[in-house]
PDB file of N, CA and C in Angstrom:
ATOM      1  N   UNK A   1     153.836-143.093  57.939  1.00 77.00           N
ATOM      2  CA  UNK A   1     152.528-143.307  58.501  1.00 77.00           C
ATOM      3  C   UNK A   1     152.645-143.188  60.014  1.00 77.00           C
ATOM      4  N   UNK A   2     151.789-142.412  60.587  1.00 86.00           N
ATOM      5  CA  UNK A   2     151.821-142.200  62.034  1.00 86.00           C
ATOM      6  C   UNK A   2     151.060-143.314  62.735  1.00 86.00           C
ATOM      7  N   UNK A   3     151.563-143.677  63.914  1.00 90.00           N
ATOM      8  CA  UNK A   3     150.959-144.735  64.715  1.00 90.00           C
ATOM      9  C   UNK A   3     150.660-144.174  66.102  1.00 90.00           C
ATOM     10  N   UNK A   4     149.463-144.449  66.610  1.00 92.00           N
ATOM     11  CA  UNK A   4     149.046-143.944  67.916  1.00 92.00           C
ATOM     12  C   UNK A   4     148.508-145.087  68.766  1.00 92.00           C
ATOM     13  N   UNK A   5     148.710-144.987  70.079  1.00 92.00           N
ATOM     14  CA  UNK A   5     148.133-145.950  71.019  1.00 92.00           C
ATOM     15  C   UNK A   5     147.555-145.200  72.214  1.00 92.00           C
ATOM     16  N   UNK A   6     146.578-145.827  72.844  1.00 92.00           N
ATOM     17  CA  UNK A   6     145.959-145.317  74.070  1.00 92.00           C
ATOM     18  C   UNK A   6     146.365-146.249  75.197  1.00 92.00           C
ATOM     19  N   UNK A   7     146.807-145.693  76.323  1.00 91.00           N
ATOM     20  CA  UNK A   7     147.239-146.495  77.469  1.00 91.00           C
ATOM     21  C   UNK A   7     146.481-146.060  78.711  1.00 91.00           C
ATOM     22  N   UNK A   8     145.787-147.009  79.359  1.00 89.00           N
ATOM     23  CA  UNK A   8     145.098-146.759  80.620  1.00 89.00           C
ATOM     24  C   UNK A   8     145.937-147.377  81.725  1.00 89.00           C
ATOM     25  N   UNK A   9     146.509-146.534  82.574  1.00 87.00           N
ATOM     26  CA  UNK A   9     147.383-147.050  83.628  1.00 87.00           C
ATOM     27  C   UNK A   9     146.596-147.655  84.784  1.00 87.00           C
ATOM     28  N   UNK A  10     145.313-147.333  84.893  1.00 88.00           N
ATOM     29  CA  UNK A  10     144.490-147.920  85.950  1.00 88.00           C
ATOM     30  C   UNK A  10     144.206-149.384  85.612  1.00 88.00           C
ATOM     31  N   UNK A  11     143.765-149.630  84.387  1.00 87.00           N
ATOM     32  CA  UNK A  11     143.464-150.999  83.947  1.00 87.00           C
ATOM     33  C   UNK A  11     144.715-151.748  83.494  1.00 87.00           C
ATOM     34  N   UNK A  12     145.796-150.998  83.273  1.00 88.00           N
ATOM     35  CA  UNK A  12     147.052-151.542  82.758  1.00 88.00           C
ATOM     36  C   UNK A  12     146.847-152.198  81.400  1.00 88.00           C
ATOM     37  N   UNK A  13     146.129-151.490  80.525  1.00 89.00           N
ATOM     38  CA  UNK A  13     145.880-151.976  79.171  1.00 89.00           C
ATOM     39  C   UNK A  13     146.371-150.952  78.163  1.00 89.00           C
ATOM     40  N   UNK A  14     146.759-151.454  77.010  1.00 89.00           N
ATOM     41  CA  UNK A  14     147.180-150.608  75.897  1.00 89.00           C
ATOM     42  C   UNK A  14     146.369-151.002  74.679  1.00 89.00           C
ATOM     43  N   UNK A  15     145.873-150.011  73.966  1.00 89.00           N
ATOM     44  CA  UNK A  15     145.052-150.282  72.788  1.00 89.00           C
ATOM     45  C   UNK A  15     145.928-150.786  71.650  1.00 89.00           C
ATOM     46  N   UNK A  16     145.320-151.417  70.658  1.00 90.00           N
ATOM     47  CA  UNK A  16     146.064-151.726  69.440  1.00 90.00           C
ATOM     48  C   UNK A  16     146.455-150.426  68.734  1.00 90.00           C
ATOM     49  N   UNK A  17     147.406-150.514  67.858  1.00 89.00           N
ATOM     50  CA  UNK A  17     147.878-149.340  67.118  1.00 89.00           C
ATOM     51  C   UNK A  17     146.793-148.870  66.149  1.00 89.00           C
ATOM     52  N   UNK A  18     146.545-147.566  66.153  1.00 91.00           N
ATOM     53  CA  UNK A  18     145.645-146.940  65.182  1.00 91.00           C
ATOM     54  C   UNK A  18     146.454-145.916  64.399  1.00 91.00           C
ATOM     55  N   UNK A  19     145.946-145.532  63.225  1.00 89.00           N
ATOM     56  CA  UNK A  19     146.717-144.652  62.345  1.00 89.00           C
ATOM     57  C   UNK A  19     146.123-143.261  62.177  1.00 89.00           C
ATOM     58  N   UNK A  20     144.997-142.990  62.811  1.00 90.00           N
ATOM     59  CA  UNK A  20     144.357-141.679  62.711  1.00 90.00           C
ATOM     60  C   UNK A  20     144.062-141.153  64.111  1.00 90.00           C
ATOM     61  N   UNK A  21     144.147-139.828  64.280  1.00 89.00           N
ATOM     62  CA  UNK A  21     143.836-139.231  65.577  1.00 89.00           C
ATOM     63  C   UNK A  21     142.371-139.421  65.957  1.00 89.00           C
ATOM     64  N   UNK A  22     141.486-139.410  64.953  1.00 92.00           N
ATOM     65  CA  UNK A  22     140.066-139.637  65.234  1.00 92.00           C
ATOM     66  C   UNK A  22     139.836-141.035  65.807  1.00 92.00           C
ATOM     67  N   UNK A  23     140.538-142.014  65.261  1.00 92.00           N
ATOM     68  CA  UNK A  23     140.421-143.383  65.770  1.00 92.00           C
ATOM     69  C   UNK A  23     140.972-143.487  67.190  1.00 92.00           C
ATOM     70  N   UNK A  24     142.049-142.742  67.476  1.00 91.00           N
ATOM     71  CA  UNK A  24     142.619-142.744  68.819  1.00 91.00           C
ATOM     72  C   UNK A  24     141.633-142.171  69.831  1.00 91.00           C
ATOM     73  N   UNK A  25     140.984-141.077  69.465  1.00 91.00           N
ATOM     74  CA  UNK A  25     139.984-140.479  70.353  1.00 91.00           C
ATOM     75  C   UNK A  25     138.813-141.432  70.575  1.00 91.00           C
ATOM     76  N   UNK A  26     138.397-142.131  69.524  1.00 93.00           N
ATOM     77  CA  UNK A  26     137.288-143.080  69.645  1.00 93.00           C
ATOM     78  C   UNK A  26     137.656-144.245  70.563  1.00 93.00           C
ATOM     79  N   UNK A  27     138.892-144.739  70.454  1.00 92.00           N
ATOM     80  CA  UNK A  27     139.344-145.838  71.314  1.00 92.00           C
ATOM     81  C   UNK A  27     139.348-145.398  72.775  1.00 92.00           C
ATOM     82  N   UNK A  28     139.881-144.210  73.035  1.00 91.00           N
ATOM     83  CA  UNK A  28     139.912-143.700  74.409  1.00 91.00           C
ATOM     84  C   UNK A  28     138.520-143.477  74.976  1.00 91.00           C
ATOM     85  N   UNK A  29     137.638-142.884  74.168  1.00 91.00           N
ATOM     86  CA  UNK A  29     136.263-142.647  74.619  1.00 91.00           C
ATOM     87  C   UNK A  29     135.530-143.955  74.900  1.00 91.00           C
ATOM     88  N   UNK A  30     135.692-144.936  74.010  1.00 92.00           N
ATOM     89  CA  UNK A  30     135.022-146.222  74.195  1.00 92.00           C
ATOM     90  C   UNK A  30     135.516-146.919  75.462  1.00 92.00           C
ATOM     91  N   UNK A  31     136.821-146.847  75.729  1.00 91.00           N
ATOM     92  CA  UNK A  31     137.368-147.469  76.935  1.00 91.00           C
ATOM     93  C   UNK A  31     136.827-146.785  78.187  1.00 91.00           C
ATOM     94  N   UNK A  32     136.840-145.457  78.178  1.00 89.00           N
ATOM     95  CA  UNK A  32     136.351-144.719  79.342  1.00 89.00           C
ATOM     96  C   UNK A  32     134.881-145.009  79.609  1.00 89.00           C
ATOM     97  N   UNK A  33     134.072-145.064  78.559  1.00 90.00           N
ATOM     98  CA  UNK A  33     132.641-145.330  78.729  1.00 90.00           C
ATOM     99  C   UNK A  33     132.386-146.753  79.212  1.00 90.00           C
ATOM    100  N   UNK A  34     133.095-147.714  78.634  1.00 90.00           N
ATOM    101  CA  UNK A  34     132.843-149.121  78.959  1.00 90.00           C
ATOM    102  C   UNK A  34     133.344-149.505  80.353  1.00 90.00           C
ATOM    103  N   UNK A  35     134.512-149.019  80.738  1.00 88.00           N
ATOM    104  CA  UNK A  35     135.113-149.503  81.978  1.00 88.00           C
ATOM    105  C   UNK A  35     135.135-148.493  83.121  1.00 88.00           C
ATOM    106  N   UNK A  36     135.020-147.216  82.810  1.00 86.00           N
ATOM    107  CA  UNK A  36     135.143-146.203  83.859  1.00 86.00           C
ATOM    108  C   UNK A  36     133.913-145.304  83.951  1.00 86.00           C
ATOM    109  N   UNK A  37     132.847-145.660  83.297  1.00 87.00           N
ATOM    110  CA  UNK A  37     131.614-144.879  83.369  1.00 87.00           C
ATOM    111  C   UNK A  37     131.745-143.477  82.807  1.00 87.00           C
ATOM    112  N   UNK A  38     132.664-143.287  81.867  1.00 84.00           N
ATOM    113  CA  UNK A  38     132.862-141.973  81.263  1.00 84.00           C
ATOM    114  C   UNK A  38     133.885-141.112  81.975  1.00 84.00           C
ATOM    115  N   UNK A  39     134.339-141.543  83.158  1.00 88.00           N
ATOM    116  CA  UNK A  39     135.341-140.777  83.896  1.00 88.00           C
ATOM    117  C   UNK A  39     136.716-140.969  83.270  1.00 88.00           C
ATOM    118  N   UNK A  40     137.573-139.969  83.433  1.00 84.00           N
ATOM    119  CA  UNK A  40     138.921-140.034  82.881  1.00 84.00           C
ATOM    120  C   UNK A  40     139.849-140.613  83.945  1.00 84.00           C
ATOM    121  N   UNK A  41     140.502-141.745  83.658  1.00 84.00           N
ATOM    122  CA  UNK A  41     141.416-142.347  84.636  1.00 84.00           C
ATOM    123  C   UNK A  41     142.642-141.454  84.872  1.00 84.00           C
ATOM    124  N   UNK A  42     143.184-141.517  86.091  1.00 84.00           N
ATOM    125  CA  UNK A  42     144.412-140.787  86.386  1.00 84.00           C
ATOM    126  C   UNK A  42     145.562-141.380  85.577  1.00 84.00           C
ATOM    127  N   UNK A  43     146.414-140.506  85.086  1.00 81.00           N
ATOM    128  CA  UNK A  43     147.633-140.876  84.365  1.00 81.00           C
ATOM    129  C   UNK A  43     147.385-141.671  83.088  1.00 81.00           C
ATOM    130  N   UNK A  44     146.229-141.497  82.461  1.00 85.00           N
ATOM    131  CA  UNK A  44     146.050-142.158  81.172  1.00 85.00           C
ATOM    132  C   UNK A  44     146.965-141.467  80.162  1.00 85.00           C
ATOM    133  N   UNK A  45     147.338-142.180  79.141  1.00 85.00           N
ATOM    134  CA  UNK A  45     148.254-141.625  78.145  1.00 85.00           C
ATOM    135  C   UNK A  45     147.768-141.998  76.759  1.00 85.00           C
ATOM    136  N   UNK A  46     147.934-141.085  75.841  1.00 88.00           N
ATOM    137  CA  UNK A  46     147.640-141.332  74.437  1.00 88.00           C
ATOM    138  C   UNK A  46     148.668-140.550  73.639  1.00 88.00           C
ATOM    139  N   UNK A  47     149.238-141.182  72.660  1.00 89.00           N
ATOM    140  CA  UNK A  47     150.239-140.475  71.887  1.00 89.00           C
ATOM    141  C   UNK A  47     150.806-141.301  70.764  1.00 89.00           C
ATOM    142  N   UNK A  48     151.797-140.719  70.132  1.00 90.00           N
ATOM    143  CA  UNK A  48     152.400-141.333  68.960  1.00 90.00           C
ATOM    144  C   UNK A  48     153.532-142.275  69.376  1.00 90.00           C
ATOM    145  N   UNK A  49     153.596-143.410  68.698  1.00 90.00           N
ATOM    146  CA  UNK A  49     154.642-144.397  68.946  1.00 90.00           C
ATOM    147  C   UNK A  49     155.377-144.691  67.644  1.00 90.00           C
ATOM    148  N   UNK A  50     156.595-145.229  67.766  1.00 88.00           N
ATOM    149  CA  UNK A  50     157.329-145.611  66.567  1.00 88.00           C
ATOM    150  C   UNK A  50     156.942-147.029  66.151  1.00 88.00           C
ATOM    151  N   UNK A  51     157.580-147.545  65.139  1.00 87.00           N
ATOM    152  CA  UNK A  51     157.234-148.868  64.623  1.00 87.00           C
ATOM    153  C   UNK A  51     157.526-149.977  65.626  1.00 87.00           C
ATOM    154  N   UNK A  52     158.362-149.704  66.599  1.00 87.00           N
ATOM    155  CA  UNK A  52     158.673-150.698  67.627  1.00 87.00           C
ATOM    156  C   UNK A  52     157.760-150.585  68.833  1.00 87.00           C
ATOM    157  N   UNK A  53     156.864-149.607  68.834  1.00 86.00           N
ATOM    158  CA  UNK A  53     155.931-149.444  69.937  1.00 86.00           C
ATOM    159  C   UNK A  53     156.444-148.559  71.063  1.00 86.00           C
ATOM    160  N   UNK A  54     157.565-147.864  70.855  1.00 89.00           N
ATOM    161  CA  UNK A  54     158.109-146.968  71.883  1.00 89.00           C
ATOM    162  C   UNK A  54     157.458-145.596  71.747  1.00 89.00           C
ATOM    163  N   UNK A  55     157.128-144.960  72.877  1.00 90.00           N
ATOM    164  CA  UNK A  55     156.551-143.623  72.867  1.00 90.00           C
ATOM    165  C   UNK A  55     157.629-142.635  72.458  1.00 90.00           C
ATOM    166  N   UNK A  56     157.341-141.781  71.473  1.00 89.00           N
ATOM    167  CA  UNK A  56     158.306-140.758  71.065  1.00 89.00           C
ATOM    168  C   UNK A  56     158.619-139.808  72.214  1.00 89.00           C
ATOM    169  N   UNK A  57     157.626-139.496  73.038  1.00 87.00           N
ATOM    170  CA  UNK A  57     157.831-138.559  74.144  1.00 87.00           C
ATOM    171  C   UNK A  57     158.804-139.114  75.184  1.00 87.00           C
ATOM    172  N   UNK A  58     158.931-140.431  75.282  1.00 89.00           N
ATOM    173  CA  UNK A  58     159.809-141.040  76.275  1.00 89.00           C
ATOM    174  C   UNK A  58     161.236-141.214  75.765  1.00 89.00           C
ATOM    175  N   UNK A  59     161.458-141.011  74.469  1.00 91.00           N
ATOM    176  CA  UNK A  59     162.790-141.188  73.899  1.00 91.00           C
ATOM    177  C   UNK A  59     163.593-139.897  74.008  1.00 91.00           C
ATOM    178  N   UNK A  60     164.894-140.038  74.047  1.00 92.00           N
ATOM    179  CA  UNK A  60     165.766-138.864  74.000  1.00 92.00           C
ATOM    180  C   UNK A  60     165.690-138.210  72.622  1.00 92.00           C
ATOM    181  N   UNK A  61     166.149-136.966  72.500  1.00 93.00           N
ATOM    182  CA  UNK A  61     166.009-136.248  71.229  1.00 93.00           C
ATOM    183  C   UNK A  61     166.711-136.931  70.051  1.00 93.00           C
ATOM    184  N   UNK A  62     167.931-137.407  70.252  1.00 93.00           N
ATOM    185  CA  UNK A  62     168.665-138.038  69.159  1.00 93.00           C
ATOM    186  C   UNK A  62     168.051-139.383  68.778  1.00 93.00           C
ATOM    187  N   UNK A  63     167.643-140.149  69.775  1.00 92.00           N
ATOM    188  CA  UNK A  63     167.020-141.448  69.513  1.00 92.00           C
ATOM    189  C   UNK A  63     165.667-141.256  68.837  1.00 92.00           C
ATOM    190  N   UNK A  64     164.908-140.242  69.266  1.00 93.00           N
ATOM    191  CA  UNK A  64     163.613-139.963  68.638  1.00 93.00           C
ATOM    192  C   UNK A  64     163.796-139.551  67.181  1.00 93.00           C
ATOM    193  N   UNK A  65     164.822-138.738  66.909  1.00 95.00           N
ATOM    194  CA  UNK A  65     165.080-138.329  65.530  1.00 95.00           C
ATOM    195  C   UNK A  65     165.465-139.539  64.679  1.00 95.00           C
ATOM    196  N   UNK A  66     166.319-140.415  65.225  1.00 94.00           N
ATOM    197  CA  UNK A  66     166.704-141.636  64.517  1.00 94.00           C
ATOM    198  C   UNK A  66     165.477-142.509  64.253  1.00 94.00           C
ATOM    199  N   UNK A  67     164.608-142.653  65.260  1.00 92.00           N
ATOM    200  CA  UNK A  67     163.415-143.489  65.104  1.00 92.00           C
ATOM    201  C   UNK A  67     162.483-142.913  64.045  1.00 92.00           C
ATOM    202  N   UNK A  68     162.306-141.581  64.012  1.00 92.00           N
ATOM    203  CA  UNK A  68     161.429-140.972  63.012  1.00 92.00           C
ATOM    204  C   UNK A  68     161.973-141.164  61.593  1.00 92.00           C
ATOM    205  N   UNK A  69     163.278-141.006  61.427  1.00 94.00           N
ATOM    206  CA  UNK A  69     163.875-141.200  60.098  1.00 94.00           C
ATOM    207  C   UNK A  69     163.771-142.662  59.692  1.00 94.00           C
ATOM    208  N   UNK A  70     164.095-143.576  60.609  1.00 92.00           N
ATOM    209  CA  UNK A  70     164.010-145.006  60.309  1.00 92.00           C
ATOM    210  C   UNK A  70     162.569-145.419  60.018  1.00 92.00           C
ATOM    211  N   UNK A  71     161.598-144.839  60.757  1.00 91.00           N
ATOM    212  CA  UNK A  71     160.189-145.122  60.477  1.00 91.00           C
ATOM    213  C   UNK A  71     159.820-144.685  59.072  1.00 91.00           C
ATOM    214  N   UNK A  72     160.242-143.489  58.691  1.00 90.00           N
ATOM    215  CA  UNK A  72     159.945-142.982  57.352  1.00 90.00           C
ATOM    216  C   UNK A  72     160.539-143.854  56.265  1.00 90.00           C
ATOM    217  N   UNK A  73     161.781-144.287  56.464  1.00 91.00           N
ATOM    218  CA  UNK A  73     162.419-145.165  55.477  1.00 91.00           C
ATOM    219  C   UNK A  73     161.731-146.531  55.433  1.00 91.00           C
ATOM    220  N   UNK A  74     161.368-147.064  56.590  1.00 89.00           N
ATOM    221  CA  UNK A  74     160.706-148.368  56.643  1.00 89.00           C
ATOM    222  C   UNK A  74     159.330-148.315  55.985  1.00 89.00           C
ATOM    223  N   UNK A  75     158.642-147.180  56.147  1.00 87.00           N
ATOM    224  CA  UNK A  75     157.306-147.029  55.568  1.00 87.00           C
ATOM    225  C   UNK A  75     157.320-146.978  54.047  1.00 87.00           C
ATOM    226  N   UNK A  76     158.487-146.720  53.452  1.00 86.00           N
ATOM    227  CA  UNK A  76     158.569-146.716  51.988  1.00 86.00           C
ATOM    228  C   UNK A  76     158.233-148.089  51.417  1.00 86.00           C
ATOM    229  N   UNK A  77     158.647-149.141  52.106  1.00 84.00           N
ATOM    230  CA  UNK A  77     158.404-150.502  51.613  1.00 84.00           C
ATOM    231  C   UNK A  77     157.179-151.150  52.217  1.00 84.00           C
ATOM    232  N   UNK A  78     156.944-150.925  53.510  1.00 81.00           N
ATOM    233  CA  UNK A  78     155.849-151.614  54.212  1.00 81.00           C
ATOM    234  C   UNK A  78     155.207-150.654  55.207  1.00 81.00           C
ATOM    235  N   UNK A  79     154.202-149.869  54.765  1.00 80.00           N
ATOM    236  CA  UNK A  79     153.640-148.850  55.643  1.00 80.00           C
ATOM    237  C   UNK A  79     152.928-149.381  56.885  1.00 80.00           C
ATOM    238  N   UNK A  80     152.410-150.597  56.872  1.00 77.00           N
ATOM    239  CA  UNK A  80     151.660-151.120  58.012  1.00 77.00           C
ATOM    240  C   UNK A  80     152.500-152.036  58.900  1.00 77.00           C
ATOM    241  N   UNK A  81     153.762-152.207  58.590  1.00 76.00           N
ATOM    242  CA  UNK A  81     154.596-153.155  59.326  1.00 76.00           C
ATOM    243  C   UNK A  81     155.062-152.628  60.663  1.00 76.00           C
ATOM    244  N   UNK A  82     155.820-153.479  61.376  1.00 77.00           N
ATOM    245  CA  UNK A  82     156.397-153.103  62.655  1.00 77.00           C
ATOM    246  C   UNK A  82     157.887-153.379  62.611  1.00 77.00           C
ATOM    247  N   UNK A  83     158.620-152.744  63.501  1.00 76.00           N
ATOM    248  CA  UNK A  83     160.064-152.941  63.572  1.00 76.00           C
ATOM    249  C   UNK A  83     160.794-152.214  62.463  1.00 76.00           C
ATOM    250  N   UNK A  84     162.079-151.988  62.695  1.00 77.00           N
ATOM    251  CA  UNK A  84     162.914-151.343  61.698  1.00 77.00           C
ATOM    252  C   UNK A  84     163.795-152.385  61.022  1.00 77.00           C
ATOM    253  N   UNK A  85     163.718-152.505  59.705  1.00 86.00           N
ATOM    254  CA  UNK A  85     164.695-153.346  59.024  1.00 86.00           C
ATOM    255  C   UNK A  85     166.093-152.749  59.205  1.00 86.00           C
ATOM    256  N   UNK A  86     167.097-153.580  59.078  1.00 89.00           N
ATOM    257  CA  UNK A  86     168.472-153.109  59.278  1.00 89.00           C
ATOM    258  C   UNK A  86     168.812-151.974  58.326  1.00 89.00           C
ATOM    259  N   UNK A  87     168.376-152.076  57.071  1.00 91.00           N
ATOM    260  CA  UNK A  87     168.740-151.047  56.095  1.00 91.00           C
ATOM    261  C   UNK A  87     168.137-149.698  56.469  1.00 91.00           C
ATOM    262  N   UNK A  88     166.948-149.682  57.060  1.00 91.00           N
ATOM    263  CA  UNK A  88     166.320-148.420  57.455  1.00 91.00           C
ATOM    264  C   UNK A  88     167.039-147.814  58.651  1.00 91.00           C
ATOM    265  N   UNK A  89     167.419-148.647  59.598  1.00 91.00           N
ATOM    266  CA  UNK A  89     168.141-148.161  60.762  1.00 91.00           C
ATOM    267  C   UNK A  89     169.528-147.656  60.368  1.00 91.00           C
ATOM    268  N   UNK A  90     170.191-148.380  59.477  1.00 94.00           N
ATOM    269  CA  UNK A  90     171.506-147.942  58.994  1.00 94.00           C
ATOM    270  C   UNK A  90     171.386-146.665  58.175  1.00 94.00           C
ATOM    271  N   UNK A  91     170.346-146.557  57.362  1.00 94.00           N
ATOM    272  CA  UNK A  91     170.124-145.331  56.587  1.00 94.00           C
ATOM    273  C   UNK A  91     169.877-144.130  57.476  1.00 94.00           C
ATOM    274  N   UNK A  92     169.118-144.317  58.552  1.00 95.00           N
ATOM    275  CA  UNK A  92     168.864-143.221  59.495  1.00 95.00           C
ATOM    276  C   UNK A  92     170.160-142.798  60.183  1.00 95.00           C
ATOM    277  N   UNK A  93     170.989-143.773  60.569  1.00 95.00           N
ATOM    278  CA  UNK A  93     172.269-143.446  61.195  1.00 95.00           C
ATOM    279  C   UNK A  93     173.175-142.710  60.209  1.00 95.00           C
ATOM    280  N   UNK A  94     173.135-143.106  58.943  1.00 96.00           N
ATOM    281  CA  UNK A  94     173.932-142.438  57.914  1.00 96.00           C
ATOM    282  C   UNK A  94     173.467-140.997  57.703  1.00 96.00           C
ATOM    283  N   UNK A  95     172.170-140.782  57.685  1.00 96.00           N
ATOM    284  CA  UNK A  95     171.629-139.428  57.524  1.00 96.00           C
ATOM    285  C   UNK A  95     172.033-138.548  58.699  1.00 96.00           C
ATOM    286  N   UNK A  96     171.896-139.059  59.919  1.00 96.00           N
ATOM    287  CA  UNK A  96     172.263-138.273  61.096  1.00 96.00           C
ATOM    288  C   UNK A  96     173.772-138.008  61.138  1.00 96.00           C
ATOM    289  N   UNK A  97     174.576-139.002  60.800  1.00 96.00           N
ATOM    290  CA  UNK A  97     176.030-138.817  60.768  1.00 96.00           C
ATOM    291  C   UNK A  97     176.446-137.810  59.711  1.00 96.00           C
ATOM    292  N   UNK A  98     175.811-137.866  58.552  1.00 96.00           N
ATOM    293  CA  UNK A  98     176.113-136.912  57.483  1.00 96.00           C
ATOM    294  C   UNK A  98     175.729-135.494  57.887  1.00 96.00           C
ATOM    295  N   UNK A  99     174.598-135.344  58.531  1.00 95.00           N
ATOM    296  CA  UNK A  99     174.172-134.019  58.996  1.00 95.00           C
ATOM    297  C   UNK A  99     175.139-133.475  60.043  1.00 95.00           C
ATOM    298  N   UNK A 100     175.589-134.331  60.956  1.00 95.00           N
ATOM    299  CA  UNK A 100     176.540-133.899  61.970  1.00 95.00           C
ATOM    300  C   UNK A 100     177.872-133.501  61.331  1.00 95.00           C
ATOM    301  N   UNK A 101     178.327-134.267  60.346  1.00 96.00           N
ATOM    302  CA  UNK A 101     179.576-133.935  59.657  1.00 96.00           C
ATOM    303  C   UNK A 101     179.451-132.625  58.880  1.00 96.00           C
ATOM    304  N   UNK A 102     178.309-132.397  58.272  1.00 96.00           N
ATOM    305  CA  UNK A 102     178.084-131.155  57.541  1.00 96.00           C
ATOM    306  C   UNK A 102     178.109-129.956  58.486  1.00 96.00           C
ATOM    307  N   UNK A 103     177.439-130.073  59.616  1.00 96.00           N
ATOM    308  CA  UNK A 103     177.431-128.979  60.597  1.00 96.00           C
ATOM    309  C   UNK A 103     178.840-128.737  61.126  1.00 96.00           C
ATOM    310  N   UNK A 104     179.558-129.800  61.432  1.00 96.00           N
ATOM    311  CA  UNK A 104     180.931-129.657  61.920  1.00 96.00           C
ATOM    312  C   UNK A 104     181.816-129.008  60.859  1.00 96.00           C
ATOM    313  N   UNK A 105     181.642-129.396  59.602  1.00 95.00           N
ATOM    314  CA  UNK A 105     182.427-128.794  58.522  1.00 95.00           C
ATOM    315  C   UNK A 105     182.128-127.321  58.342  1.00 95.00           C
ATOM    316  N   UNK A 106     180.862-126.955  58.409  1.00 95.00           N
ATOM    317  CA  UNK A 106     180.492-125.542  58.250  1.00 95.00           C
ATOM    318  C   UNK A 106     181.029-124.727  59.427  1.00 95.00           C
ATOM    319  N   UNK A 107     180.919-125.251  60.640  1.00 94.00           N
ATOM    320  CA  UNK A 107     181.428-124.529  61.799  1.00 94.00           C
ATOM    321  C   UNK A 107     182.939-124.373  61.765  1.00 94.00           C
ATOM    322  N   UNK A 108     183.645-125.427  61.385  1.00 93.00           N
ATOM    323  CA  UNK A 108     185.114-125.333  61.333  1.00 93.00           C
ATOM    324  C   UNK A 108     185.564-124.376  60.229  1.00 93.00           C
ATOM    325  N   UNK A 109     184.829-124.312  59.141  1.00 92.00           N
ATOM    326  CA  UNK A 109     185.160-123.372  58.070  1.00 92.00           C
ATOM    327  C   UNK A 109     184.869-121.932  58.499  1.00 92.00           C
ATOM    328  N   UNK A 110     183.807-121.743  59.241  1.00 90.00           N
ATOM    329  CA  UNK A 110     183.435-120.398  59.682  1.00 90.00           C
ATOM    330  C   UNK A 110     184.393-119.854  60.729  1.00 90.00           C
ATOM    331  N   UNK A 111     184.983-120.741  61.503  1.00 85.00           N
ATOM    332  CA  UNK A 111     185.908-120.273  62.536  1.00 85.00           C
ATOM    333  C   UNK A 111     187.272-120.154  61.956  1.00 85.00           C
TER     334      UNK A 111
END
């Protein structure tokens, strides 16, 4: 399940998590109309976050991949929850480690 938040850096506020892009647009529009007269604040941000509330765009590639896998595993049991259970984080690390070992094995065999 995808999670999105809207952040206004002028007001220094962050919206609650929404699960649809349409809801994200509505939250941003409502904030702009109510507090900024319809104007778009400088440096406003809207985007996808992981279950811990971290912006995917701000994470490094490997950490973002780990977070996406752990989010997917965590959503199997509790789609609306927050945070990564240990088993989901360990499963994501196992998947990434296995993929790295497979690539290393294929490369070493090819050379």
